[in-house]
Amino acid sequence: MKIKLIISMVVLIICSASMLQDKYELLYPNYFPSPVYDFEKNELTTEKIELGRALFYDPILSKDNSISCASCHSPYNAFAHTDHDLSHGIEDKIGIRNAPALFNLAWQTTFMWDGAINHLDMQALAPISSPTEMGEDFKNVVEKIKRKPIYPKLFFQAYGDSLVTGERLLKALSQFQLTLVSAGSKYDGVKKETAEFSDQETAGYITFLKHCNACHREPLFSTYQFKNNGLSIDSSLNDFGKGVITQKAKDSLLFKIPSLRNLSYTYPYMHDGRFRKLKEVINHYTSGIQETATLDVRLKNGISLTENEKVDLLAFLLTLDDKNFVFNPKNKFPKKILLPSEGIMNN
Amino acid sequence: MRNNILIGILLLASGSIRAQEDILFELHFEPLLHNTSLLVENNREEFASYDLTVETLKFYLSSFELYNDGKPVFSTIQNCYLLDLADPDSWKISLTIPEKLSFDQLNFQLGVDSLTNVSGAMGDDLDPVNGMYWTWQSGYINFKLEGTATTCPARNNRFQYHIGGYQAPFESLQTIQLPVNPNSKISITLNLDTIFNEVNLSENYKIMSPSESSTIFSKLLKKAFVIKR
């Protein structure tokens, strides 16, 4: 009897402890599809998101404590990187691909340009272990985090005890990244009927729907499928994209379709960062398409656009820039946590 | 009144559960090399004198099932166990089964099923800190075997087999079926000699990703599990 009482008390305490955590509701517009991330296995809470944000900005995740996730995914570039076409890791080592922007990740099922990663939770293992990115052993990362004074408290707040495990670390990183929702551009304003396109933007929208929407489908501006959009092979990289992963000929030169939101912040473009200007991208589609066996049929003879159509299309693409997202203070470096002595006054 | 009935039902229910006693069902696994157990520390030192030694041996076992006359009579809820040479206790797996269960066959899987492979971060034995998850391409390593052999031409004579893959055509999950006597304890040997007798260490000494050779290797592993007599 006594034992039963104690058990039910313990259960009660555990329940109320978990209720103390602040549930976080992911906000997105009603014209977005439902997210595909399974939130039941990793319920969002304010505390876990904060833990994830600290981890995202903490260079402790790299071997020489010099590189954080944000070194390659900067908030001011919609979490892409603009200084380099190919990514730069520890000891100035250069990777083989351009760091993609990070937003609306809850709507994606596969990650990386070639789809090598099958779940957002597992993605962080790739940069942490890659010798050209963070070069660190995951087990060692977990050990380092156990020893850094700020983390036991953050893990306690997030999980109800201060145990640091690989699973918790990965899920917290996912939580922060899942909250990176970009849905505050002028385009979104038009959808929500709080803004209006100019005549030029409207004309550009029509051109976009005709030529680009099949792959860069609104409102996420990608189907997140894998296609060959006719880029020539860079013989210094010989990157065959998805084909390398699946070892199937039909997947050769297929890369993940990137979203067209926030393009002003995310240059250079394409998996190898070969284009620095949007104009160059549009010229690629009109006159640069390379015919290879896996080229998407829609692009067989290139897309023909008049000079006016090109200008209109560009004007439309700029309505997808989301300042509210890029300058959202909630997504920035958490000074208060990572630099407590400096961060008390200003967030 | 209502409450009393409810309590009555609960009591009845717990009574009927008690009538059906569960017993502990233990599976003891043991890796053999040169016909000697690798779990005994002394033996491992003795191996230093051999041409072939094993330093790392880690693998997942899952989905234990018992059959009687070809019909399933017991199965565990999806559960993965990591067996690791560095942790001798991990080689004993305890399940609970109904006391009077008759069975004549034990089935289990070597590796992690495809659903678990695509379900995100997991804890305990499946936590990626265990070093059994590929980082550059998603997926669990089902079976890891590393060591040295004088016949192996690689750097420091090291051979490395990381066997895994959950997607067609390179699946490496294997179901192992063993005829057993209905005891509450069953000992199973993983005979590494069977493996080394069949792989040519001078040519095939490194498998690090899902491929045709990892699928072939996984089929070989299947034969290495035998009931200890």
Tab-separated table of N, CA, C and O in Angstrom, chain B residues 21-87:
chain	number	residue	atom	x	y	z
B	21	GLU	N	2.335	-17.451	-15.159
B	21	GLU	CA	3.646	-16.965	-14.711
B	21	GLU	C	4.590	-16.762	-15.888
B	21	GLU	O	4.636	-17.557	-16.821
B	22	ASP	N	5.366	-15.678	-15.816
B	22	ASP	CA	6.419	-15.460	-16.809
B	22	ASP	C	7.743	-15.933	-16.241
B	22	ASP	O	7.967	-15.830	-15.041
B	23	ILE	N	8.572	-16.450	-17.081
B	23	ILE	CA	9.907	-16.835	-16.615
B	23	ILE	C	10.974	-16.121	-17.429
B	23	ILE	O	10.723	-15.627	-18.525
B	24	LEU	N	12.170	-16.096	-16.847
B	24	LEU	CA	13.296	-15.473	-17.530
B	24	LEU	C	13.833	-16.428	-18.585
B	24	LEU	O	14.027	-17.614	-18.329
B	25	PHE	N	14.053	-15.897	-19.751
B	25	PHE	CA	14.579	-16.694	-20.844
B	25	PHE	C	15.904	-16.056	-21.241
B	25	PHE	O	15.938	-14.902	-21.666
B	26	GLU	N	16.996	-16.789	-21.038
B	26	GLU	CA	18.305	-16.171	-21.237
B	26	GLU	C	19.001	-16.677	-22.478
B	26	GLU	O	19.064	-17.876	-22.730
B	27	LEU	N	19.538	-15.717	-23.216
B	27	LEU	CA	20.318	-16.066	-24.394
B	27	LEU	C	21.748	-15.645	-24.126
B	27	LEU	O	22.014	-14.477	-23.841
B	28	HIS	N	22.655	-16.607	-24.163
B	28	HIS	CA	24.070	-16.295	-23.956
B	28	HIS	C	24.815	-16.424	-25.277
B	28	HIS	O	24.866	-17.501	-25.869
B	29	PHE	N	25.363	-15.323	-25.708
B	29	PHE	CA	26.135	-15.351	-26.954
B	29	PHE	C	27.623	-15.386	-26.620
B	29	PHE	O	28.059	-14.855	-25.593
B	30	GLU	N	28.385	-16.033	-27.480
B	30	GLU	CA	29.814	-16.132	-27.241
B	30	GLU	C	30.570	-16.129	-28.570
B	30	GLU	O	30.309	-16.950	-29.442
B	31	PRO	N	31.497	-15.182	-28.743
B	31	PRO	CA	32.276	-15.136	-29.982
B	31	PRO	C	33.488	-16.055	-29.890
B	31	PRO	O	34.219	-16.031	-28.905
B	32	LEU	N	33.681	-16.867	-30.890
B	32	LEU	CA	34.824	-17.786	-30.909
B	32	LEU	C	35.795	-17.417	-32.016
B	32	LEU	O	35.400	-17.153	-33.148
B	33	LEU	N	37.084	-17.397	-31.656
B	33	LEU	CA	38.129	-17.222	-32.665
B	33	LEU	C	39.202	-18.252	-32.353
B	33	LEU	O	39.551	-18.438	-31.181
B	34	HIS	N	39.754	-18.867	-33.357
B	34	HIS	CA	40.692	-19.975	-33.174
B	34	HIS	C	40.097	-20.980	-32.179
B	34	HIS	O	40.778	-21.470	-31.280
B	35	ASN	N	38.786	-21.143	-32.286
B	35	ASN	CA	38.067	-22.095	-31.443
B	35	ASN	C	38.085	-21.759	-29.944
B	35	ASN	O	37.828	-22.611	-29.114
B	36	THR	N	38.405	-20.518	-29.597
B	36	THR	CA	38.495	-20.114	-28.191
B	36	THR	C	37.636	-18.871	-27.974
B	36	THR	O	37.540	-18.022	-28.856
B	37	SER	N	37.043	-18.773	-26.775
B	37	SER	CA	36.157	-17.641	-26.519
B	37	SER	C	36.924	-16.326	-26.440
B	37	SER	O	37.953	-16.224	-25.775
B	38	LEU	N	36.393	-15.304	-27.111
B	38	LEU	CA	37.020	-13.988	-27.073
B	38	LEU	C	36.592	-13.196	-25.844
B	38	LEU	O	37.116	-12.126	-25.571
B	39	LEU	N	35.615	-13.708	-25.117
B	39	LEU	CA	35.110	-12.956	-23.974
B	39	LEU	C	36.025	-13.078	-22.760
B	39	LEU	O	35.933	-12.311	-21.823
B	40	VAL	N	36.929	-14.077	-22.793
B	40	VAL	CA	37.841	-14.258	-21.666
B	40	VAL	C	39.109	-13.452	-21.927
B	40	VAL	O	39.805	-13.657	-22.914
B	41	GLU	N	39.361	-12.502	-21.044
B	41	GLU	CA	40.471	-11.560	-21.215
B	41	GLU	C	41.795	-12.282	-21.491
B	41	GLU	O	42.514	-11.938	-22.411
B	42	ASN	N	42.099	-13.335	-20.700
B	42	ASN	CA	43.362	-14.065	-20.850
B	42	ASN	C	43.524	-14.622	-22.254
B	42	ASN	O	44.590	-14.573	-22.835
B	43	ASN	N	42.442	-15.136	-22.771
B	43	ASN	CA	42.517	-15.712	-24.110
B	43	ASN	C	42.967	-14.664	-25.113
B	43	ASN	O	43.731	-14.940	-26.013
B	44	ARG	N	42.455	-13.442	-24.914
B	44	ARG	CA	42.741	-12.413	-25.893
B	44	ARG	C	44.228	-12.089	-25.934
B	44	ARG	O	44.786	-11.835	-26.977
B	45	GLU	N	44.867	-12.126	-24.754
B	45	GLU	CA	46.311	-11.874	-24.729
B	45	GLU	C	47.058	-12.962	-25.484
B	45	GLU	O	47.966	-12.699	-26.252
B	46	GLU	N	46.592	-14.158	-25.262
B	46	GLU	CA	47.216	-15.302	-25.919
B	46	GLU	C	47.147	-15.154	-27.448
B	46	GLU	O	48.038	-15.563	-28.166
B	47	PHE	N	46.084	-14.479	-27.910
B	47	PHE	CA	45.889	-14.329	-29.351
B	47	PHE	C	46.968	-13.489	-30.011
B	47	PHE	O	47.158	-13.534	-31.202
B	48	ALA	N	47.639	-12.677	-29.219
B	48	ALA	CA	48.662	-11.806	-29.794
B	48	ALA	C	49.665	-12.600	-30.629
B	48	ALA	O	50.253	-12.088	-31.570
B	49	SER	N	49.840	-13.867	-30.266
B	49	SER	CA	50.811	-14.678	-30.992
B	49	SER	C	50.249	-15.220	-32.314
B	49	SER	O	50.980	-15.744	-33.136
B	50	TYR	N	48.955	-15.091	-32.504
B	50	TYR	CA	48.354	-15.610	-33.741
B	50	TYR	C	48.574	-14.661	-34.918
B	50	TYR	O	48.838	-13.481	-34.739
B	51	ASP	N	48.393	-15.182	-36.116
B	51	ASP	CA	48.506	-14.370	-37.318
B	51	ASP	C	47.307	-13.457	-37.488
B	51	ASP	O	47.320	-12.538	-38.291
B	52	LEU	N	46.236	-13.757	-36.760
B	52	LEU	CA	44.998	-13.007	-36.945
B	52	LEU	C	44.402	-12.662	-35.590
B	52	LEU	O	44.232	-13.547	-34.742
B	53	THR	N	44.140	-11.397	-35.346
B	53	THR	CA	43.505	-11.007	-34.086
B	53	THR	C	42.317	-10.084	-34.353
B	53	THR	O	42.255	-9.410	-35.376
B	54	VAL	N	41.413	-10.080	-33.397
B	54	VAL	CA	40.223	-9.233	-33.510
B	54	VAL	C	40.279	-8.182	-32.402
B	54	VAL	O	40.521	-8.507	-31.243
B	55	GLU	N	40.115	-6.910	-32.776
B	55	GLU	CA	40.142	-5.845	-31.774
B	55	GLU	C	38.761	-5.279	-31.496
B	55	GLU	O	38.432	-4.919	-30.376
B	56	THR	N	37.965	-5.161	-32.548
B	56	THR	CA	36.623	-4.615	-32.385
B	56	THR	C	35.608	-5.600	-32.933
B	56	THR	O	35.771	-6.091	-34.045
B	57	LEU	N	34.607	-5.887	-32.139
B	57	LEU	CA	33.503	-6.729	-32.603
B	57	LEU	C	32.235	-6.202	-31.939
B	57	LEU	O	32.091	-6.254	-30.720
B	58	LYS	N	31.384	-5.612	-32.743
B	58	LYS	CA	30.159	-4.988	-32.221
B	58	LYS	C	29.055	-5.254	-33.222
B	58	LYS	O	29.288	-5.100	-34.428
B	59	PHE	N	27.887	-5.608	-32.754
B	59	PHE	CA	26.791	-5.786	-33.709
B	59	PHE	C	25.445	-5.701	-33.012
B	59	PHE	O	25.345	-5.814	-31.789
B	60	TYR	N	24.421	-5.471	-33.819
B	60	TYR	CA	23.057	-5.379	-33.311
B	60	TYR	C	22.300	-6.680	-33.528
B	60	TYR	O	22.394	-7.295	-34.596
B	61	LEU	N	21.542	-7.086	-32.507
B	61	LEU	CA	20.579	-8.179	-32.665
B	61	LEU	C	19.200	-7.613	-32.326
B	61	LEU	O	19.066	-6.772	-31.442
B	62	SER	N	18.180	-8.080	-33.037
B	62	SER	CA	16.842	-7.534	-32.791
B	62	SER	C	15.758	-8.561	-33.112
B	62	SER	O	16.046	-9.632	-33.660
B	63	SER	N	14.527	-8.226	-32.770
B	63	SER	CA	13.340	-9.008	-33.136
B	63	SER	C	13.443	-10.497	-32.804
B	63	SER	O	13.404	-11.343	-33.692
B	64	PHE	N	13.582	-10.810	-31.531
B	64	PHE	CA	13.640	-12.218	-31.135
B	64	PHE	C	12.251	-12.850	-31.218
B	64	PHE	O	11.272	-12.265	-30.771
B	65	GLU	N	12.199	-14.035	-31.789
B	65	GLU	CA	10.921	-14.736	-31.943
B	65	GLU	C	11.105	-16.223	-31.643
B	65	GLU	O	12.163	-16.780	-31.926
B	66	LEU	N	10.055	-16.816	-31.085
B	66	LEU	CA	10.081	-18.266	-30.889
B	66	LEU	C	8.991	-18.899	-31.727
B	66	LEU	O	7.894	-18.345	-31.877
B	67	TYR	N	9.304	-20.054	-32.291
B	67	TYR	CA	8.362	-20.770	-33.144
B	67	TYR	C	8.135	-22.170	-32.584
B	67	TYR	O	9.027	-22.755	-31.972
B	68	ASN	N	6.945	-22.682	-32.813
B	68	ASN	CA	6.672	-24.069	-32.498
B	68	ASN	C	5.999	-24.691	-33.715
B	68	ASN	O	4.988	-24.164	-34.191
B	69	ASP	N	6.593	-25.767	-34.225
B	69	ASP	CA	6.004	-26.415	-35.404
B	69	ASP	C	5.785	-25.434	-36.548
B	69	ASP	O	4.747	-25.477	-37.229
B	70	GLY	N	6.701	-24.504	-36.718
B	70	GLY	CA	6.583	-23.544	-37.814
B	70	GLY	C	5.652	-22.383	-37.552
B	70	GLY	O	5.492	-21.508	-38.404
B	71	LYS	N	5.021	-22.372	-36.364
B	71	LYS	CA	4.106	-21.260	-36.059
B	71	LYS	C	4.708	-20.348	-35.000
B	71	LYS	O	5.286	-20.825	-34.032
B	72	PRO	N	4.560	-19.015	-35.167
B	72	PRO	CA	5.131	-18.107	-34.162
B	72	PRO	C	4.362	-18.220	-32.846
B	72	PRO	O	3.132	-18.220	-32.838
B	73	VAL	N	5.085	-18.351	-31.719
B	73	VAL	CA	4.424	-18.430	-30.422
B	73	VAL	C	4.865	-17.312	-29.476
B	73	VAL	O	4.274	-17.107	-28.428
B	74	PHE	N	5.913	-16.599	-29.857
B	74	PHE	CA	6.390	-15.518	-28.998
B	74	PHE	C	7.220	-14.532	-29.828
B	74	PHE	O	7.978	-14.933	-30.705
B	75	SER	N	7.036	-13.235	-29.567
B	75	SER	CA	7.942	-12.274	-30.201
B	75	SER	C	8.157	-11.088	-29.273
B	75	SER	O	7.278	-10.728	-28.496
B	76	THR	N	9.351	-10.489	-29.330
B	76	THR	CA	9.624	-9.304	-28.520
B	76	THR	C	9.105	-8.092	-29.262
B	76	THR	O	9.078	-8.063	-30.477
B	77	ILE	N	8.722	-7.098	-28.502
B	77	ILE	CA	8.388	-5.835	-29.126
B	77	ILE	C	9.705	-5.317	-29.690
B	77	ILE	O	10.738	-5.425	-29.048
B	78	GLN	N	9.649	-4.809	-30.886
B	78	GLN	CA	10.825	-4.282	-31.574
B	78	GLN	C	11.870	-3.735	-30.604
B	78	GLN	O	11.629	-2.775	-29.905
B	79	ASN	N	13.024	-4.357	-30.583
B	79	ASN	CA	14.032	-4.000	-29.600
B	79	ASN	C	15.396	-4.338	-30.167
B	79	ASN	O	15.585	-5.425	-30.677
B	80	CYS	N	16.337	-3.403	-30.085
B	80	CYS	CA	17.661	-3.678	-30.611
B	80	CYS	C	18.669	-3.764	-29.482
B	80	CYS	O	18.682	-2.922	-28.595
B	81	TYR	N	19.496	-4.781	-29.517
B	81	TYR	CA	20.542	-4.960	-28.521
B	81	TYR	C	21.898	-4.827	-29.200
B	81	TYR	O	22.125	-5.415	-30.251
B	82	LEU	N	22.782	-4.051	-28.568
B	82	LEU	CA	24.142	-3.932	-29.077
B	82	LEU	C	25.046	-4.881	-28.305
B	82	LEU	O	25.146	-4.789	-27.080
B	83	LEU	N	25.670	-5.827	-29.000
B	83	LEU	CA	26.634	-6.732	-28.375
B	83	LEU	C	28.021	-6.215	-28.714
B	83	LEU	O	28.301	-5.924	-29.878
B	84	ASP	N	28.852	-6.068	-27.692
B	84	ASP	CA	30.139	-5.413	-27.882
B	84	ASP	C	31.213	-6.191	-27.127
B	84	ASP	O	31.060	-6.463	-25.936
B	85	LEU	N	32.283	-6.523	-27.828
B	85	LEU	CA	33.386	-7.253	-27.216
B	85	LEU	C	33.918	-6.514	-25.988
B	85	LEU	O	34.351	-7.118	-25.008
B	86	ALA	N	33.880	-5.176	-26.038
B	86	ALA	CA	34.404	-4.373	-24.932
B	86	ALA	C	33.489	-4.398	-23.710
B	86	ALA	O	33.830	-3.867	-22.662
B	87	ASP	N	32.311	-4.986	-23.842
B	87	ASP	CA	31.351	-5.017	-22.738
B	87	ASP	C	30.777	-6.433	-22.605
B	87	ASP	O	29.712	-6.740	-23.139
